[in-house]
Amino acid sequence: MKKETIKSALIIGILLILALLSFLFDNQIIKFVESQRSSFFDNIFLGFTLGSSMFIIFFFLTALFLWEENKKRWIIPLLLSGILSSIISFLIKIVIHRQRPFETGTVSVLVILFDFMKNSFNVWDFSFPSMHAMIVFSAVPILDKEFKKFKYIWILFAVLAAFSRVYFGVHYLSDVLFGAALGYLIGYIMVLIEEKYQFGKKIFRYLLK
């Protein structure tokens, strides 16, 4: 456990340091990313940004944990991590009140994204932190417990999903880095709680009676 704690602390610390540094260069970074846009990347990153919704993510991961009998206990911590990430992200957004890059005119928002999300609050709420990044990264510590090989595939998906938010001009890089760090922290805390109290295991035993 001590080794896992040190590893998690290092990951969170590195992400936070990168987030703080990126604050200094957010505008330059997002303008550079905007300059690299193309119809090819538009369609690829649209898939990642839409595929990283909480419903899609946790429907898929729940099915993954249900596949193996002895891993079902982690479904509850997984769902709670996503829910807590959403709530905490929303509360921080209200407090920080940071406008999204396209709202400040720093970059333009693509028509392809606007057409898909014009009726969604996700376009119009505040930028910091990225809720998408928090949700996808909150699953990483839990996957690390039971699906160590698949974890790396998920991390790749999480990175691309988070970057897609920068690509489309709805988040600064610091938004997604801070969101990733906070989401990972929430997921790790849920792992510690489950290992100590086994609440996920107890809930499933109760439901299967």
Short mmCIF file of N, CA and C in Angstrom, two decimals, residues 1-2 4-5 8 73-74 76-78 81 138 140-145 184-200:
data_model
loop_
_atom_site.label_atom_id
_atom_site.label_comp_id
_atom_site.label_asym_id
_atom_site.label_seq_id
_atom_site.Cartn_x
_atom_site.Cartn_y
_atom_site.Cartn_z
N MET A 1 0.83 -1.21 0.00
CA MET A 1 0.00 0.00 0.00
C MET A 1 0.86 1.27 0.00
N LYS A 2 1.99 1.22 0.75
CA LYS A 2 2.85 2.38 0.81
C LYS A 2 3.40 2.72 -0.57
N GLU A 4 2.01 2.02 -3.46
CA GLU A 4 0.92 2.57 -4.27
C GLU A 4 0.64 4.02 -3.91
N THR A 5 0.74 4.33 -2.61
CA THR A 5 0.51 5.70 -2.15
C THR A 5 1.56 6.65 -2.72
N SER A 8 0.91 7.13 -6.47
CA SER A 8 -0.24 8.01 -6.70
C SER A 8 0.10 9.46 -6.37
N ARG A 73 -17.19 -5.93 -6.94
CA ARG A 73 -17.12 -5.03 -5.79
C ARG A 73 -16.66 -3.63 -6.16
N TRP A 74 -15.94 -3.50 -7.29
CA TRP A 74 -15.38 -2.20 -7.67
C TRP A 74 -16.34 -1.34 -8.48
N ILE A 76 -19.30 -0.11 -7.50
CA ILE A 76 -19.80 1.00 -6.66
C ILE A 76 -18.74 2.09 -6.49
N PRO A 77 -17.49 1.76 -6.12
CA PRO A 77 -16.46 2.80 -6.05
C PRO A 77 -16.26 3.53 -7.38
N LEU A 78 -16.36 2.78 -8.47
CA LEU A 78 -16.21 3.38 -9.80
C LEU A 78 -17.30 4.41 -10.06
N SER A 81 -16.91 7.45 -7.82
CA SER A 81 -15.81 8.30 -8.28
C SER A 81 -16.29 9.25 -9.38
N SER A 138 -10.64 9.63 -13.00
CA SER A 138 -11.06 9.05 -11.71
C SER A 138 -11.14 7.53 -11.79
N VAL A 140 -8.92 5.63 -13.39
CA VAL A 140 -7.59 5.03 -13.54
C VAL A 140 -7.12 4.26 -12.30
N PRO A 141 -7.19 4.83 -11.08
CA PRO A 141 -6.73 4.07 -9.91
C PRO A 141 -7.53 2.79 -9.67
N ILE A 142 -8.81 2.80 -10.01
CA ILE A 142 -9.65 1.62 -9.82
C ILE A 142 -9.29 0.55 -10.84
N LEU A 143 -9.08 0.95 -12.07
CA LEU A 143 -8.65 -0.01 -13.10
C LEU A 143 -7.27 -0.57 -12.77
N ASP A 144 -6.45 0.23 -12.13
CA ASP A 144 -5.10 -0.20 -11.76
C ASP A 144 -5.13 -1.36 -10.77
N LYS A 145 -6.22 -1.47 -10.01
CA LYS A 145 -6.36 -2.55 -9.03
C LYS A 145 -6.68 -3.88 -9.68
N TYR A 184 -7.97 11.76 -10.55
CA TYR A 184 -7.13 10.64 -10.10
C TYR A 184 -7.14 10.55 -8.57
N LEU A 185 -7.06 11.70 -7.91
CA LEU A 185 -7.09 11.73 -6.44
C LEU A 185 -8.40 11.16 -5.91
N ILE A 186 -9.51 11.55 -6.50
CA ILE A 186 -10.81 11.05 -6.07
C ILE A 186 -10.89 9.53 -6.25
N GLY A 187 -10.43 9.05 -7.41
CA GLY A 187 -10.43 7.61 -7.66
C GLY A 187 -9.57 6.86 -6.67
N TYR A 188 -8.41 7.42 -6.33
CA TYR A 188 -7.51 6.75 -5.39
C TYR A 188 -8.11 6.72 -3.99
N ILE A 189 -8.76 7.80 -3.59
CA ILE A 189 -9.42 7.82 -2.28
C ILE A 189 -10.50 6.76 -2.21
N MET A 190 -11.25 6.58 -3.30
CA MET A 190 -12.28 5.55 -3.34
C MET A 190 -11.67 4.15 -3.23
N VAL A 191 -10.50 3.95 -3.81
CA VAL A 191 -9.80 2.67 -3.68
C VAL A 191 -9.43 2.40 -2.22
N LEU A 192 -8.89 3.42 -1.54
CA LEU A 192 -8.52 3.27 -0.14
C LEU A 192 -9.73 2.96 0.73
N ILE A 193 -10.84 3.64 0.47
CA ILE A 193 -12.05 3.42 1.26
C ILE A 193 -12.59 2.01 1.03
N GLU A 194 -12.60 1.58 -0.23
CA GLU A 194 -13.10 0.23 -0.54
C GLU A 194 -12.22 -0.85 0.10
N GLU A 195 -10.91 -0.65 0.07
CA GLU A 195 -10.02 -1.65 0.65
C GLU A 195 -10.15 -1.71 2.17
N LYS A 196 -10.47 -0.59 2.78
CA LYS A 196 -10.59 -0.57 4.24
C LYS A 196 -11.95 -1.05 4.71
N TYR A 197 -13.02 -0.58 4.05
CA TYR A 197 -14.37 -0.87 4.53
C TYR A 197 -15.13 -1.88 3.67
N GLN A 198 -14.65 -2.13 2.46
CA GLN A 198 -15.26 -3.10 1.54
C GLN A 198 -16.76 -2.84 1.34
N PHE A 199 -17.11 -1.56 1.22
CA PHE A 199 -18.53 -1.20 1.08
C PHE A 199 -19.10 -1.68 -0.25
N GLY A 200 -18.28 -1.65 -1.31
CA GLY A 200 -18.75 -2.13 -2.60
C GLY A 200 -19.07 -3.61 -2.56
#
